[in-house]
Amino acid sequence: EGAPVAAAAADAAEGKEETFPKLKEVLADLATLGRLRLIATNDAAVMESITESTSKLFYASIPKGEYANLIDHAANLDLHLRLAGVGGVRFETGPARGGKGSTYVVRFLGLDGETVVLSCFLQWLKEPTDLEEARIEAWKAMKEKYVAGSAEENPAKVMF
């Protein structure tokens, strides 16, 4: 959590304009949600990983652009999200596997506003019904923060 904040502060001190500020704010707020199942898909594959926290998220620029990076060796997770490829975020709920409980999802959308490039599910421990109420409330607060007035809206989307 400290590295992105320190990098942003250094950029501000040098007079650099921060890139992708709203997207970075959403990514930082994921840390309030705790344990997440991250899912990335394309036309041929689905990749899933569970991380206990996104607090180690950091940013790096390479010739192809700026990336949000989350590396967690304990979870065998090495995620790189190209910020210029993300156009918005959608918050949605749905029934959990087997019809027990609900899912709470933050989906990062491509530039077209429809294609899902990364899904972040609140991950339960043993059963879909064992999500802590504090994490559900954090998800609801995050949804309201980014899509004001969306308490009853499902899904609720905002473009950057």
Short mmCIF file of N, CA and C in Angstrom, two decimals:
data_model
loop_
_atom_site.label_atom_id
_atom_site.label_comp_id
_atom_site.label_asym_id
_atom_site.label_seq_id
_atom_site.Cartn_x
_atom_site.Cartn_y
_atom_site.Cartn_z
N GLU A 1 0.83 -1.18 0.00
CA GLU A 1 0.00 0.00 0.00
C GLU A 1 0.87 1.25 0.00
N GLY A 2 2.03 1.17 0.65
CA GLY A 2 2.90 2.32 0.75
C GLY A 2 3.55 2.72 -0.55
N ALA A 3 3.94 1.73 -1.38
CA ALA A 3 4.66 2.02 -2.63
C ALA A 3 3.85 2.87 -3.60
N PRO A 4 2.57 2.54 -3.89
CA PRO A 4 1.81 3.39 -4.81
C PRO A 4 1.61 4.80 -4.27
N VAL A 5 1.37 4.90 -2.97
CA VAL A 5 1.16 6.21 -2.36
C VAL A 5 2.44 7.03 -2.44
N ALA A 6 3.58 6.41 -2.12
CA ALA A 6 4.86 7.10 -2.17
C ALA A 6 5.19 7.54 -3.60
N ALA A 7 4.91 6.67 -4.57
CA ALA A 7 5.18 7.02 -5.97
C ALA A 7 4.31 8.19 -6.42
N ALA A 8 3.05 8.19 -6.03
CA ALA A 8 2.15 9.29 -6.39
C ALA A 8 2.60 10.59 -5.74
N ALA A 9 3.05 10.51 -4.48
CA ALA A 9 3.53 11.70 -3.79
C ALA A 9 4.78 12.24 -4.46
N ALA A 10 5.68 11.36 -4.89
CA ALA A 10 6.90 11.78 -5.57
C ALA A 10 6.56 12.45 -6.90
N ASP A 11 5.61 11.88 -7.64
CA ASP A 11 5.18 12.49 -8.90
C ASP A 11 4.59 13.88 -8.66
N ALA A 12 3.78 14.01 -7.62
CA ALA A 12 3.17 15.30 -7.31
C ALA A 12 4.23 16.32 -6.95
N ALA A 13 5.25 15.89 -6.19
CA ALA A 13 6.32 16.79 -5.78
C ALA A 13 7.12 17.27 -7.00
N GLU A 14 7.24 16.43 -8.01
CA GLU A 14 7.96 16.79 -9.23
C GLU A 14 7.08 17.54 -10.23
N GLY A 15 5.80 17.72 -9.87
CA GLY A 15 4.90 18.43 -10.77
C GLY A 15 4.32 17.57 -11.88
N LYS A 16 4.52 16.26 -11.81
CA LYS A 16 3.97 15.35 -12.81
C LYS A 16 2.48 15.14 -12.54
N GLU A 17 1.71 15.08 -13.61
CA GLU A 17 0.29 14.78 -13.46
C GLU A 17 0.13 13.27 -13.31
N GLU A 18 -0.66 12.87 -12.33
CA GLU A 18 -0.88 11.44 -12.14
C GLU A 18 -1.71 10.89 -13.29
N THR A 19 -1.31 9.72 -13.77
CA THR A 19 -2.04 9.07 -14.85
C THR A 19 -3.10 8.14 -14.26
N PHE A 20 -4.23 8.05 -14.93
CA PHE A 20 -5.32 7.15 -14.56
C PHE A 20 -5.74 7.30 -13.09
N PRO A 21 -6.00 8.51 -12.62
CA PRO A 21 -6.26 8.69 -11.18
C PRO A 21 -7.49 7.94 -10.67
N LYS A 22 -8.59 7.95 -11.40
CA LYS A 22 -9.81 7.28 -10.91
C LYS A 22 -9.61 5.77 -10.88
N LEU A 23 -9.00 5.22 -11.92
CA LEU A 23 -8.73 3.78 -11.95
C LEU A 23 -7.82 3.38 -10.79
N LYS A 24 -6.79 4.15 -10.54
CA LYS A 24 -5.88 3.84 -9.44
C LYS A 24 -6.59 3.93 -8.09
N GLU A 25 -7.52 4.84 -7.98
CA GLU A 25 -8.29 4.97 -6.75
C GLU A 25 -9.14 3.71 -6.53
N VAL A 26 -9.80 3.24 -7.59
CA VAL A 26 -10.60 2.02 -7.49
C VAL A 26 -9.70 0.84 -7.12
N LEU A 27 -8.57 0.72 -7.78
CA LEU A 27 -7.65 -0.38 -7.47
C LEU A 27 -7.17 -0.32 -6.02
N ALA A 28 -6.88 0.87 -5.52
CA ALA A 28 -6.46 1.01 -4.12
C ALA A 28 -7.58 0.60 -3.17
N ASP A 29 -8.81 0.93 -3.52
CA ASP A 29 -9.95 0.60 -2.66
C ASP A 29 -10.24 -0.89 -2.61
N LEU A 30 -9.73 -1.66 -3.56
CA LEU A 30 -9.91 -3.12 -3.49
C LEU A 30 -9.34 -3.68 -2.20
N ALA A 31 -8.32 -3.03 -1.65
CA ALA A 31 -7.70 -3.50 -0.42
C ALA A 31 -8.69 -3.55 0.74
N THR A 32 -9.77 -2.75 0.68
CA THR A 32 -10.77 -2.75 1.75
C THR A 32 -11.64 -4.00 1.71
N LEU A 33 -11.56 -4.76 0.62
CA LEU A 33 -12.45 -5.91 0.44
C LEU A 33 -11.87 -7.22 0.95
N GLY A 34 -10.59 -7.23 1.28
CA GLY A 34 -9.97 -8.44 1.80
C GLY A 34 -9.76 -9.51 0.74
N ARG A 35 -10.01 -10.74 1.11
CA ARG A 35 -9.75 -11.91 0.25
C ARG A 35 -10.58 -11.85 -1.02
N LEU A 36 -9.89 -11.93 -2.18
CA LEU A 36 -10.55 -11.84 -3.48
C LEU A 36 -10.18 -13.01 -4.37
N ARG A 37 -11.14 -13.44 -5.18
CA ARG A 37 -10.89 -14.37 -6.28
C ARG A 37 -10.77 -13.50 -7.53
N LEU A 38 -9.61 -13.54 -8.17
CA LEU A 38 -9.35 -12.76 -9.37
C LEU A 38 -9.53 -13.68 -10.58
N ILE A 39 -10.30 -13.24 -11.56
CA ILE A 39 -10.56 -14.05 -12.74
C ILE A 39 -10.34 -13.21 -13.98
N ALA A 40 -9.49 -13.72 -14.86
CA ALA A 40 -9.25 -13.08 -16.16
C ALA A 40 -9.61 -14.11 -17.23
N THR A 41 -10.32 -13.66 -18.26
CA THR A 41 -10.75 -14.57 -19.33
C THR A 41 -10.44 -13.97 -20.69
N ASN A 42 -10.35 -14.86 -21.65
CA ASN A 42 -10.31 -14.44 -23.05
C ASN A 42 -11.07 -15.50 -23.85
N ASP A 43 -10.98 -15.48 -25.15
CA ASP A 43 -11.76 -16.41 -25.96
C ASP A 43 -11.35 -17.87 -25.79
N ALA A 44 -10.19 -18.12 -25.23
CA ALA A 44 -9.70 -19.50 -25.14
C ALA A 44 -9.41 -20.00 -23.73
N ALA A 45 -9.30 -19.11 -22.75
CA ALA A 45 -8.87 -19.56 -21.43
C ALA A 45 -9.51 -18.74 -20.32
N VAL A 46 -9.52 -19.35 -19.14
CA VAL A 46 -9.94 -18.67 -17.91
C VAL A 46 -8.82 -18.90 -16.90
N MET A 47 -8.37 -17.83 -16.24
CA MET A 47 -7.34 -17.93 -15.22
C MET A 47 -7.91 -17.38 -13.92
N GLU A 48 -7.81 -18.17 -12.85
CA GLU A 48 -8.32 -17.75 -11.55
C GLU A 48 -7.22 -17.86 -10.51
N SER A 49 -7.27 -16.95 -9.55
CA SER A 49 -6.34 -17.00 -8.43
C SER A 49 -7.01 -16.32 -7.24
N ILE A 50 -6.69 -16.78 -6.06
CA ILE A 50 -7.21 -16.17 -4.84
C ILE A 50 -6.06 -15.47 -4.14
N THR A 51 -6.31 -14.22 -3.74
CA THR A 51 -5.32 -13.47 -2.99
C THR A 51 -5.96 -12.99 -1.69
N GLU A 52 -5.18 -13.01 -0.64
CA GLU A 52 -5.67 -12.56 0.66
C GLU A 52 -5.82 -11.05 0.73
N SER A 53 -5.05 -10.34 -0.12
CA SER A 53 -5.07 -8.88 -0.06
C SER A 53 -4.49 -8.30 -1.35
N THR A 54 -4.92 -7.11 -1.67
CA THR A 54 -4.34 -6.38 -2.80
C THR A 54 -3.44 -5.25 -2.30
N SER A 55 -3.07 -5.29 -1.03
CA SER A 55 -2.32 -4.19 -0.44
C SER A 55 -0.91 -4.04 -1.02
N LYS A 56 -0.40 -5.07 -1.70
CA LYS A 56 0.94 -4.98 -2.28
C LYS A 56 0.90 -4.52 -3.74
N LEU A 57 -0.21 -3.99 -4.17
CA LEU A 57 -0.35 -3.49 -5.54
C LEU A 57 0.64 -2.35 -5.78
N PHE A 58 1.29 -2.39 -6.94
CA PHE A 58 2.21 -1.31 -7.29
C PHE A 58 2.12 -1.06 -8.78
N TYR A 59 2.70 0.05 -9.22
CA TYR A 59 2.61 0.48 -10.62
C TYR A 59 4.00 0.53 -11.24
N ALA A 60 4.05 0.22 -12.53
CA ALA A 60 5.30 0.29 -13.27
C ALA A 60 5.00 0.66 -14.71
N SER A 61 5.88 1.45 -15.28
CA SER A 61 5.75 1.83 -16.68
C SER A 61 6.81 1.13 -17.50
N ILE A 62 6.39 0.59 -18.62
CA ILE A 62 7.29 -0.02 -19.60
C ILE A 62 6.91 0.58 -20.95
N PRO A 63 7.66 0.30 -22.00
CA PRO A 63 7.32 0.89 -23.30
C PRO A 63 5.88 0.64 -23.76
N LYS A 64 5.28 -0.46 -23.36
CA LYS A 64 3.89 -0.75 -23.77
C LYS A 64 2.87 0.02 -22.95
N GLY A 65 3.29 0.70 -21.89
CA GLY A 65 2.36 1.47 -21.08
C GLY A 65 2.55 1.25 -19.59
N GLU A 66 1.63 1.84 -18.83
CA GLU A 66 1.68 1.73 -17.37
C GLU A 66 0.82 0.55 -16.93
N TYR A 67 1.33 -0.21 -15.97
CA TYR A 67 0.65 -1.39 -15.48
C TYR A 67 0.45 -1.33 -13.97
N ALA A 68 -0.68 -1.86 -13.52
CA ALA A 68 -0.88 -2.15 -12.11
C ALA A 68 -0.41 -3.59 -11.93
N ASN A 69 0.37 -3.83 -10.91
CA ASN A 69 0.97 -5.14 -10.70
C ASN A 69 0.65 -5.63 -9.30
N LEU A 70 0.32 -6.91 -9.23
CA LEU A 70 0.07 -7.54 -7.94
C LEU A 70 0.78 -8.89 -7.96
N ILE A 71 1.81 -9.00 -7.16
CA ILE A 71 2.60 -10.22 -7.11
C ILE A 71 2.52 -10.78 -5.69
N ASP A 72 2.05 -12.01 -5.60
CA ASP A 72 1.90 -12.70 -4.32
C ASP A 72 2.42 -14.12 -4.52
N HIS A 73 3.69 -14.34 -4.17
CA HIS A 73 4.30 -15.65 -4.40
C HIS A 73 3.61 -16.76 -3.61
N ALA A 74 3.11 -16.45 -2.43
CA ALA A 74 2.42 -17.45 -1.61
C ALA A 74 1.17 -17.98 -2.31
N ALA A 75 0.51 -17.12 -3.10
CA ALA A 75 -0.70 -17.52 -3.82
C ALA A 75 -0.39 -17.89 -5.27
N ASN A 76 0.88 -17.88 -5.64
CA ASN A 76 1.30 -18.12 -7.02
C ASN A 76 0.58 -17.16 -7.97
N LEU A 77 0.55 -15.89 -7.57
CA LEU A 77 -0.14 -14.85 -8.33
C LEU A 77 0.87 -13.85 -8.88
N ASP A 78 0.77 -13.59 -10.15
CA ASP A 78 1.61 -12.59 -10.82
C ASP A 78 0.71 -11.90 -11.83
N LEU A 79 0.06 -10.82 -11.41
CA LEU A 79 -0.95 -10.14 -12.22
C LEU A 79 -0.42 -8.80 -12.70
N HIS A 80 -0.65 -8.51 -13.98
CA HIS A 80 -0.26 -7.23 -14.58
C HIS A 80 -1.46 -6.73 -15.38
N LEU A 81 -1.97 -5.57 -15.02
CA LEU A 81 -3.15 -4.99 -15.66
C LEU A 81 -2.73 -3.71 -16.37
N ARG A 82 -2.83 -3.70 -17.71
CA ARG A 82 -2.44 -2.51 -18.47
C ARG A 82 -3.52 -1.45 -18.29
N LEU A 83 -3.17 -0.35 -17.65
CA LEU A 83 -4.14 0.66 -17.27
C LEU A 83 -4.84 1.29 -18.48
N ALA A 84 -4.12 1.47 -19.58
CA ALA A 84 -4.72 2.08 -20.77
C ALA A 84 -5.78 1.18 -21.41
N GLY A 85 -5.86 -0.08 -21.01
CA GLY A 85 -6.84 -1.00 -21.55
C GLY A 85 -8.11 -1.09 -20.72
N VAL A 86 -8.18 -0.35 -19.62
CA VAL A 86 -9.34 -0.38 -18.74
C VAL A 86 -10.14 0.90 -18.94
N GLY A 87 -11.42 0.73 -19.27
CA GLY A 87 -12.27 1.89 -19.54
C GLY A 87 -13.26 2.20 -18.45
N GLY A 88 -13.49 1.25 -17.55
CA GLY A 88 -14.48 1.49 -16.50
C GLY A 88 -14.55 0.30 -15.55
N VAL A 89 -15.55 0.36 -14.67
CA VAL A 89 -15.74 -0.69 -13.68
C VAL A 89 -17.23 -0.90 -13.48
N ARG A 90 -17.58 -2.16 -13.22
CA ARG A 90 -18.99 -2.50 -12.99
C ARG A 90 -19.08 -3.30 -11.69
N PHE A 91 -20.04 -2.93 -10.86
CA PHE A 91 -20.30 -3.63 -9.61
C PHE A 91 -21.56 -4.45 -9.80
N GLU A 92 -21.51 -5.73 -9.42
CA GLU A 92 -22.70 -6.56 -9.58
C GLU A 92 -22.75 -7.66 -8.53
N THR A 93 -23.95 -8.11 -8.29
CA THR A 93 -24.19 -9.25 -7.40
C THR A 93 -24.92 -10.32 -8.19
N GLY A 94 -24.89 -11.51 -7.64
CA GLY A 94 -25.61 -12.62 -8.26
C GLY A 94 -25.64 -13.78 -7.30
N PRO A 95 -26.32 -14.85 -7.69
CA PRO A 95 -26.37 -16.03 -6.82
C PRO A 95 -25.02 -16.75 -6.80
N ALA A 96 -24.65 -17.23 -5.63
CA ALA A 96 -23.41 -18.00 -5.50
C ALA A 96 -23.62 -19.41 -6.03
N ARG A 97 -22.52 -20.11 -6.24
CA ARG A 97 -22.59 -21.50 -6.69
C ARG A 97 -23.51 -22.31 -5.79
N GLY A 98 -24.32 -23.12 -6.40
CA GLY A 98 -25.22 -23.97 -5.63
C GLY A 98 -26.40 -23.23 -5.03
N GLY A 99 -26.54 -21.94 -5.36
CA GLY A 99 -27.67 -21.17 -4.87
C GLY A 99 -27.59 -20.77 -3.41
N LYS A 100 -26.44 -20.99 -2.78
CA LYS A 100 -26.27 -20.60 -1.37
C LYS A 100 -25.58 -19.25 -1.31
N GLY A 101 -26.26 -18.24 -0.82
CA GLY A 101 -25.64 -16.93 -0.67
C GLY A 101 -25.57 -16.15 -1.97
N SER A 102 -24.83 -15.06 -1.92
CA SER A 102 -24.69 -14.16 -3.07
C SER A 102 -23.23 -13.92 -3.37
N THR A 103 -22.96 -13.55 -4.61
CA THR A 103 -21.62 -13.12 -5.00
C THR A 103 -21.61 -11.60 -5.06
N TYR A 104 -20.46 -11.02 -4.78
CA TYR A 104 -20.24 -9.58 -4.86
C TYR A 104 -19.00 -9.41 -5.72
N VAL A 105 -19.16 -8.70 -6.85
CA VAL A 105 -18.10 -8.67 -7.85
C VAL A 105 -17.80 -7.23 -8.26
N VAL A 106 -16.52 -6.95 -8.46
CA VAL A 106 -16.05 -5.72 -9.11
C VAL A 106 -15.44 -6.19 -10.42
N ARG A 107 -16.01 -5.73 -11.54
CA ARG A 107 -15.51 -6.13 -12.85
C ARG A 107 -14.87 -4.93 -13.54
N PHE A 108 -13.63 -5.09 -13.95
CA PHE A 108 -12.95 -4.06 -14.70
C PHE A 108 -13.26 -4.28 -16.17
N LEU A 109 -13.66 -3.21 -16.84
CA LEU A 109 -14.15 -3.30 -18.21
C LEU A 109 -13.14 -2.74 -19.20
N GLY A 110 -13.17 -3.29 -20.41
CA GLY A 110 -12.33 -2.78 -21.48
C GLY A 110 -12.81 -1.42 -21.94
N LEU A 111 -12.16 -0.89 -22.93
CA LEU A 111 -12.46 0.46 -23.43
C LEU A 111 -13.85 0.55 -24.04
N ASP A 112 -14.41 -0.58 -24.48
CA ASP A 112 -15.76 -0.57 -25.06
C ASP A 112 -16.85 -0.48 -24.00
N GLY A 113 -16.47 -0.61 -22.74
CA GLY A 113 -17.44 -0.52 -21.64
C GLY A 113 -18.25 -1.78 -21.42
N GLU A 114 -17.97 -2.82 -22.18
CA GLU A 114 -18.71 -4.07 -22.05
C GLU A 114 -17.82 -5.27 -21.76
N THR A 115 -16.70 -5.37 -22.46
CA THR A 115 -15.81 -6.51 -22.30
C THR A 115 -15.19 -6.51 -20.91
N VAL A 116 -15.32 -7.64 -20.21
CA VAL A 116 -14.73 -7.78 -18.87
C VAL A 116 -13.29 -8.21 -19.02
N VAL A 117 -12.37 -7.42 -18.48
CA VAL A 117 -10.94 -7.75 -18.56
C VAL A 117 -10.43 -8.39 -17.26
N LEU A 118 -11.09 -8.11 -16.15
CA LEU A 118 -10.71 -8.69 -14.87
C LEU A 118 -11.90 -8.64 -13.93
N SER A 119 -12.20 -9.76 -13.29
CA SER A 119 -13.26 -9.82 -12.29
C SER A 119 -12.64 -10.07 -10.93
N CYS A 120 -13.15 -9.36 -9.91
CA CYS A 120 -12.67 -9.51 -8.54
C CYS A 120 -13.87 -9.85 -7.65
N PHE A 121 -13.97 -11.11 -7.26
CA PHE A 121 -15.07 -11.60 -6.43
C PHE A 121 -14.66 -11.58 -4.97
N LEU A 122 -15.56 -11.16 -4.08
CA LEU A 122 -15.32 -11.37 -2.66
C LEU A 122 -15.25 -12.88 -2.47
N GLN A 123 -14.16 -13.38 -1.92
CA GLN A 123 -13.96 -14.82 -1.79
C GLN A 123 -14.28 -15.28 -0.37
N TRP A 124 -15.12 -16.27 -0.27
CA TRP A 124 -15.48 -16.86 1.01
C TRP A 124 -14.39 -17.83 1.45
N LEU A 125 -14.47 -18.28 2.71
CA LEU A 125 -13.47 -19.19 3.24
C LEU A 125 -13.82 -20.65 2.94
N LYS A 126 -14.98 -21.12 3.42
CA LYS A 126 -15.36 -22.52 3.24
C LYS A 126 -16.65 -22.67 2.44
N GLU A 127 -17.60 -21.80 2.67
CA GLU A 127 -18.91 -21.87 2.02
C GLU A 127 -19.28 -20.48 1.49
N PRO A 128 -20.04 -20.43 0.40
CA PRO A 128 -20.44 -19.12 -0.14
C PRO A 128 -21.18 -18.24 0.86
N THR A 129 -21.76 -18.84 1.88
CA THR A 129 -22.52 -18.07 2.86
C THR A 129 -21.66 -17.50 3.99
N ASP A 130 -20.34 -17.78 3.99
CA ASP A 130 -19.53 -17.30 5.11
C ASP A 130 -18.75 -16.01 4.81
N LEU A 131 -19.29 -15.17 3.96
CA LEU A 131 -18.70 -13.84 3.74
C LEU A 131 -18.98 -12.97 4.97
N GLU A 132 -17.95 -12.31 5.47
CA GLU A 132 -18.14 -11.44 6.61
C GLU A 132 -18.95 -10.21 6.22
N GLU A 133 -19.86 -9.82 7.08
CA GLU A 133 -20.74 -8.67 6.82
C GLU A 133 -19.92 -7.40 6.59
N ALA A 134 -18.81 -7.23 7.29
CA ALA A 134 -17.98 -6.03 7.12
C ALA A 134 -17.43 -5.94 5.69
N ARG A 135 -17.09 -7.06 5.09
CA ARG A 135 -16.58 -7.06 3.71
C ARG A 135 -17.70 -6.74 2.72
N ILE A 136 -18.89 -7.27 2.97
CA ILE A 136 -20.04 -6.95 2.12
C ILE A 136 -20.34 -5.46 2.21
N GLU A 137 -20.31 -4.91 3.40
CA GLU A 137 -20.54 -3.47 3.59
C GLU A 137 -19.47 -2.64 2.91
N ALA A 138 -18.20 -3.11 2.93
CA ALA A 138 -17.12 -2.40 2.24
C ALA A 138 -17.36 -2.40 0.74
N TRP A 139 -17.84 -3.53 0.19
CA TRP A 139 -18.16 -3.62 -1.23
C TRP A 139 -19.29 -2.65 -1.58
N LYS A 140 -20.34 -2.62 -0.75
CA LYS A 140 -21.47 -1.72 -0.99
C LYS A 140 -21.02 -0.26 -0.92
N ALA A 141 -20.16 0.07 0.02
CA ALA A 141 -19.65 1.44 0.14
C ALA A 141 -18.82 1.81 -1.08
N MET A 142 -18.03 0.89 -1.55
CA MET A 142 -17.22 1.13 -2.75
C MET A 142 -18.12 1.36 -3.96
N LYS A 143 -19.14 0.55 -4.10
CA LYS A 143 -20.10 0.70 -5.20
C LYS A 143 -20.76 2.08 -5.15
N GLU A 144 -21.20 2.48 -3.98
CA GLU A 144 -21.86 3.78 -3.83
C GLU A 144 -20.88 4.93 -4.09
N LYS A 145 -19.64 4.76 -3.68
CA LYS A 145 -18.63 5.80 -3.90
C LYS A 145 -18.41 6.07 -5.38
N TYR A 146 -18.37 5.01 -6.17
CA TYR A 146 -18.05 5.18 -7.59
C TYR A 146 -19.27 5.31 -8.49
N VAL A 147 -20.41 4.79 -8.05
CA VAL A 147 -21.64 4.92 -8.83
C VAL A 147 -22.70 5.45 -7.87
N ALA A 148 -22.63 6.74 -7.60
CA ALA A 148 -23.51 7.37 -6.61
C ALA A 148 -24.98 7.11 -6.94
N GLY A 149 -25.74 6.81 -5.90
CA GLY A 149 -27.17 6.56 -6.07
C GLY A 149 -27.48 5.18 -6.64
N SER A 150 -26.51 4.27 -6.58
CA SER A 150 -26.68 2.97 -7.22
C SER A 150 -27.07 1.86 -6.26
N ALA A 151 -27.51 2.18 -5.06
CA ALA A 151 -27.76 1.16 -4.05
C ALA A 151 -28.63 0.02 -4.58
N GLU A 152 -29.65 0.34 -5.37
CA GLU A 152 -30.56 -0.69 -5.87
C GLU A 152 -30.22 -1.13 -7.29
N GLU A 153 -29.25 -0.51 -7.90
CA GLU A 153 -28.90 -0.80 -9.30
C GLU A 153 -27.99 -2.03 -9.37
N ASN A 154 -28.34 -3.00 -10.20
CA ASN A 154 -27.50 -4.20 -10.37
C ASN A 154 -27.61 -4.67 -11.80
N PRO A 155 -26.54 -4.64 -12.58
CA PRO A 155 -25.23 -4.11 -12.20
C PRO A 155 -25.20 -2.59 -12.24
N ALA A 156 -24.17 -2.01 -11.63
CA ALA A 156 -23.96 -0.57 -11.65
C ALA A 156 -22.59 -0.32 -12.25
N LYS A 157 -22.54 0.56 -13.24
CA LYS A 157 -21.29 0.75 -14.02
C LYS A 157 -20.90 2.21 -14.04
N VAL A 158 -19.58 2.45 -14.06
CA VAL A 158 -19.04 3.79 -14.25
C VAL A 158 -17.86 3.68 -15.21
N MET A 159 -17.80 4.60 -16.16
CA MET A 159 -16.68 4.66 -17.09
C MET A 159 -15.74 5.77 -16.63
N PHE A 160 -14.46 5.59 -16.90
CA PHE A 160 -13.45 6.58 -16.48
C PHE A 160 -13.25 7.61 -17.55
#
